[in-house]
Short mmCIF file of C-alpha atoms and ligand atoms in Angstrom, two decimals:
data_model
loop_
_atom_site.label_atom_id
_atom_site.label_comp_id
_atom_site.label_asym_id
_atom_site.label_seq_id
_atom_site.Cartn_x
_atom_site.Cartn_y
_atom_site.Cartn_z
CA MET A 1 -4.43 -18.48 -4.31
CA SER A 2 -7.29 -17.18 -6.42
CA ARG A 3 -9.03 -14.09 -5.14
CA LYS A 4 -12.32 -12.77 -6.38
CA LEU A 5 -12.35 -9.51 -8.29
CA ASP A 6 -15.51 -8.04 -9.68
CA GLY A 7 -16.33 -8.49 -13.35
CA ARG A 8 -15.63 -4.91 -14.28
CA ARG A 9 -12.15 -5.13 -12.77
CA TYR A 10 -11.46 -8.39 -14.67
CA GLU A 11 -12.38 -6.53 -17.82
CA GLU A 12 -10.10 -3.59 -16.98
CA ILE A 13 -7.17 -5.86 -16.24
CA GLY A 14 -7.76 -7.75 -19.50
CA THR A 15 -7.73 -4.40 -21.28
CA ALA A 16 -4.50 -3.40 -19.50
CA VAL A 17 -2.89 -6.67 -20.67
CA ALA A 18 -4.12 -6.04 -24.24
CA ASP A 19 -2.64 -2.52 -24.12
CA LEU A 20 0.72 -3.91 -23.07
CA ILE A 21 0.72 -6.63 -25.74
CA GLU A 22 -0.24 -4.12 -28.43
CA ASP A 23 2.07 -1.34 -27.35
CA TYR A 24 5.15 -3.56 -27.12
CA GLY A 25 4.37 -6.16 -29.80
CA ILE A 26 4.84 -8.98 -27.31
CA SER A 27 5.70 -12.40 -28.66
CA TYR A 28 5.07 -15.68 -26.87
CA PRO A 29 6.27 -17.24 -24.67
CA VAL A 30 6.81 -13.77 -23.18
CA ASP A 31 10.40 -12.78 -22.47
CA LEU A 32 9.70 -10.99 -19.20
CA PHE A 33 13.24 -9.81 -18.61
CA ALA A 34 13.27 -8.15 -22.04
CA LEU A 35 9.84 -6.66 -21.35
CA ALA A 36 10.99 -5.25 -18.00
CA GLU A 37 14.00 -3.70 -19.70
CA THR A 38 11.79 -2.15 -22.37
CA LEU A 39 9.60 -0.70 -19.64
CA GLY A 40 12.67 0.76 -17.93
CA VAL A 41 12.26 -1.52 -14.93
CA ARG A 42 15.43 -2.89 -13.38
CA VAL A 43 15.30 -6.55 -12.36
CA ILE A 44 17.72 -7.77 -9.73
CA THR A 45 18.02 -11.48 -9.06
CA HIS A 46 19.44 -12.63 -5.76
CA ARG A 47 21.32 -15.90 -5.87
CA GLY A 48 21.46 -16.22 -2.12
CA GLY A 49 17.79 -15.38 -1.58
CA LEU A 50 16.06 -12.05 -1.06
CA PRO A 51 17.74 -9.52 1.21
CA ARG A 52 15.87 -8.70 4.36
CA GLY A 53 13.89 -5.54 3.88
CA ARG A 54 10.77 -3.62 4.57
CA ALA A 55 9.33 -3.45 1.04
CA ALA A 56 5.55 -3.47 1.03
CA ALA A 57 3.75 -6.40 -0.55
CA ARG A 58 6.84 -8.55 -0.48
CA THR A 59 6.50 -12.27 -0.80
CA GLU A 60 9.07 -15.00 -0.38
CA ASP A 61 9.52 -14.87 -4.17
CA GLY A 62 10.05 -11.18 -4.84
CA TYR A 63 9.11 -7.57 -4.36
CA THR A 64 9.32 -4.16 -6.03
CA ASN A 65 11.01 -1.02 -4.78
CA VAL A 66 10.19 2.44 -6.06
CA ASN A 67 12.54 5.40 -6.00
CA ASN A 68 11.07 8.73 -6.94
CA SER A 69 13.55 10.65 -9.05
CA ALA A 70 13.39 13.87 -11.04
CA ASN A 71 12.55 11.73 -14.08
CA GLY A 72 9.63 10.08 -12.36
CA PRO A 73 9.42 6.83 -10.43
CA GLN A 74 12.19 4.27 -10.97
CA PHE A 75 11.18 0.69 -10.32
CA GLN A 76 13.38 -2.15 -9.17
CA ILE A 77 12.07 -5.68 -9.04
CA HIS A 78 13.89 -8.10 -6.78
CA LEU A 79 13.60 -11.83 -7.37
CA ASP A 80 14.80 -14.88 -5.50
CA GLN A 81 17.05 -16.60 -8.03
CA ARG A 82 16.76 -19.91 -6.19
CA LYS A 83 13.12 -20.38 -7.17
CA PRO A 84 12.36 -22.54 -10.23
CA THR A 85 12.43 -20.67 -13.55
CA ALA A 86 8.71 -20.98 -14.29
CA ARG A 87 7.87 -19.71 -10.82
CA ARG A 88 10.25 -16.76 -11.21
CA ARG A 89 8.55 -15.91 -14.51
CA PHE A 90 5.22 -15.75 -12.74
CA THR A 91 6.64 -13.60 -9.94
CA LEU A 92 8.22 -11.20 -12.42
CA ALA A 93 4.92 -10.93 -14.33
CA HIS A 94 3.13 -10.34 -11.01
CA GLU A 95 5.51 -7.53 -10.01
CA LEU A 96 5.23 -5.97 -13.49
CA GLY A 97 1.48 -6.13 -12.93
CA HIS A 98 1.76 -4.00 -9.80
CA ILE A 99 3.68 -1.42 -11.86
CA TRP A 100 1.55 -1.53 -15.04
CA LEU A 101 -1.71 -1.38 -13.06
CA GLY A 102 -0.53 1.72 -11.21
CA HIS A 103 -0.33 0.16 -7.77
CA PHE A 104 2.41 2.57 -6.78
CA THR A 105 0.20 5.57 -7.48
CA GLU A 106 -2.55 7.19 -5.49
CA SER A 107 -5.24 5.58 -7.61
CA ALA A 108 -4.26 2.07 -6.46
CA PRO A 109 -6.87 0.00 -4.64
CA ALA A 110 -6.59 0.63 -0.94
CA SER A 111 -6.60 -2.98 0.16
CA GLU A 112 -3.46 -5.01 -0.19
CA GLU A 113 -5.50 -8.14 -0.80
CA GLU A 114 -7.14 -6.47 -3.77
CA ARG A 115 -3.81 -5.28 -5.18
CA GLU A 116 -2.39 -8.77 -4.83
CA GLY A 117 -5.43 -10.29 -6.51
CA GLU A 118 -5.11 -7.84 -9.39
CA ALA A 119 -1.39 -8.44 -9.88
CA HIS A 120 -2.03 -12.18 -9.77
CA HIS A 121 -4.77 -11.98 -12.37
CA PHE A 122 -2.65 -9.68 -14.54
CA ALA A 123 0.32 -12.09 -14.38
CA SER A 124 -1.78 -15.09 -15.32
CA ASN A 125 -3.37 -13.22 -18.23
CA LEU A 126 -0.15 -11.72 -19.52
CA LEU A 127 1.68 -15.05 -19.44
CA ALA A 128 -1.15 -17.03 -21.03
CA PRO A 129 -4.02 -14.88 -22.35
CA THR A 130 -7.24 -16.86 -22.72
CA PRO A 131 -7.71 -16.12 -26.46
CA LEU A 132 -4.18 -17.40 -27.15
CA ILE A 133 -4.75 -20.55 -25.10
CA CYS A 134 -7.89 -21.25 -27.12
CA ALA A 135 -6.06 -20.61 -30.41
CA TRP A 136 -2.78 -22.36 -29.69
CA VAL A 137 -3.71 -25.20 -27.35
CA PRO A 138 -6.91 -26.45 -28.93
CA GLN A 139 -6.86 -29.63 -26.80
CA LEU A 140 -6.84 -27.38 -23.73
CA THR A 141 -4.54 -29.62 -21.74
CA VAL A 142 -2.74 -28.29 -18.66
CA ASP A 143 0.47 -29.79 -20.00
CA GLY A 144 0.02 -28.14 -23.40
CA ILE A 145 -0.59 -24.78 -21.74
CA ALA A 146 2.48 -25.20 -19.52
CA ARG A 147 4.72 -26.00 -22.50
CA THR A 148 3.31 -23.42 -24.89
CA PHE A 149 3.51 -20.54 -22.44
CA ARG A 150 6.39 -21.83 -20.23
CA LEU A 151 4.37 -21.97 -17.05
CA SER A 152 4.64 -24.05 -13.93
CA GLU A 153 2.01 -26.73 -13.61
CA GLU A 154 0.27 -24.67 -10.93
CA ALA A 155 0.13 -21.57 -13.13
CA ALA A 156 -0.95 -23.65 -16.13
CA SER A 157 -3.80 -25.17 -14.09
CA LEU A 158 -4.99 -21.71 -13.16
CA ALA A 159 -4.88 -20.61 -16.82
CA HIS A 160 -6.63 -23.83 -17.80
CA ARG A 161 -9.53 -23.14 -15.42
CA ARG A 162 -9.77 -19.58 -16.72
CA ALA A 163 -9.94 -20.78 -20.33
CA LEU A 164 -12.62 -23.34 -19.47
CA ARG A 165 -14.69 -20.69 -17.71
CA ALA A 166 -14.39 -18.42 -20.72
CA LEU A 167 -15.42 -21.21 -23.08
CA ASN A 168 -18.40 -21.98 -20.88
CA LEU A 169 -19.25 -18.30 -21.13
CA GLN A 170 -19.56 -17.91 -17.41
CA HIS A 171 -17.24 -15.05 -18.09
CA PRO A 172 -18.19 -12.46 -20.69
CA GLN A 173 -15.57 -12.13 -23.43
CA GLY A 174 -14.44 -8.55 -23.56
CA GLU A 175 -13.31 -6.69 -26.65
CA TYR A 176 -9.74 -7.07 -25.40
CA TYR A 177 -9.94 -10.73 -26.48
CA GLY A 178 -9.91 -9.75 -30.13
CA ARG A 179 -7.15 -7.19 -29.60
CA ILE A 180 -4.91 -9.77 -27.93
CA ALA A 181 -5.61 -12.40 -30.59
CA ALA A 182 -4.77 -9.86 -33.31
CA SER A 183 -1.59 -8.44 -31.83
CA ALA A 184 0.22 -11.23 -29.96
CA VAL A 185 2.93 -12.99 -31.94
CA ARG A 186 3.92 -16.59 -31.49
CA ALA A 187 7.67 -17.16 -31.54
CA GLU A 188 9.09 -20.04 -33.58
CA SER A 189 8.92 -23.27 -31.63
CA GLU A 190 12.20 -24.40 -30.19
CA PRO A 191 14.45 -26.90 -31.94
CA ASP A 192 14.09 -29.36 -29.07
CA GLY A 193 10.50 -29.80 -30.16
CA GLY A 194 9.27 -28.69 -26.78
CA SER A 195 5.92 -27.76 -28.18
CA SER A 196 4.33 -30.75 -29.87
CA GLU A 197 0.99 -28.98 -29.71
CA THR A 198 2.06 -26.79 -32.60
CA ARG A 199 2.40 -29.72 -34.96
CA ARG A 200 -0.87 -31.35 -34.16
CA SER A 201 -3.79 -30.00 -36.10
CA ALA A 202 -6.88 -28.99 -34.23
ZN1 ZN B 1 2.25 -8.64 -5.13
#
């Protein structure tokens, strides 16, 4: 499901993620429901699956509705509650990406494929930013990334490939790397010891 964006756009999306992490002091693994609430975005989960509708850019996992009110646009994200938790996290991050990247404004990219690619890249980077993967999962295992950032194996594999590319310097490291590394907070590991990576030294 990876789509090619040009290098400048990768950089801009990385910067948008860094802005979000800095502005809201995000700690990891990201609590996306809390983040949505902070952003004033309503999240509605549907236990019986998504209602039929005509929302643009809807997938089988979720979609976003916008209502323009006197106080500006009000966003509602709808999620299919029946999907696995890790997958729902990715979908919520993806929908927040559409909002944070201004896809409901006139400056949004015209092509839906491009918007989807951007939201996808945003979600992956918000959930598991490359500089944090490198710092917190020094062994760079897919499993370690999945546990540390609470990702599905599919999303962790994507993040893993991105981190490898960055380490191989096929991808220039933008200044947002340093901003993310400096501002993201790592939450205490859970009592069930879910994150053995934290106790292993690099
Ligand atoms: Zn989308």
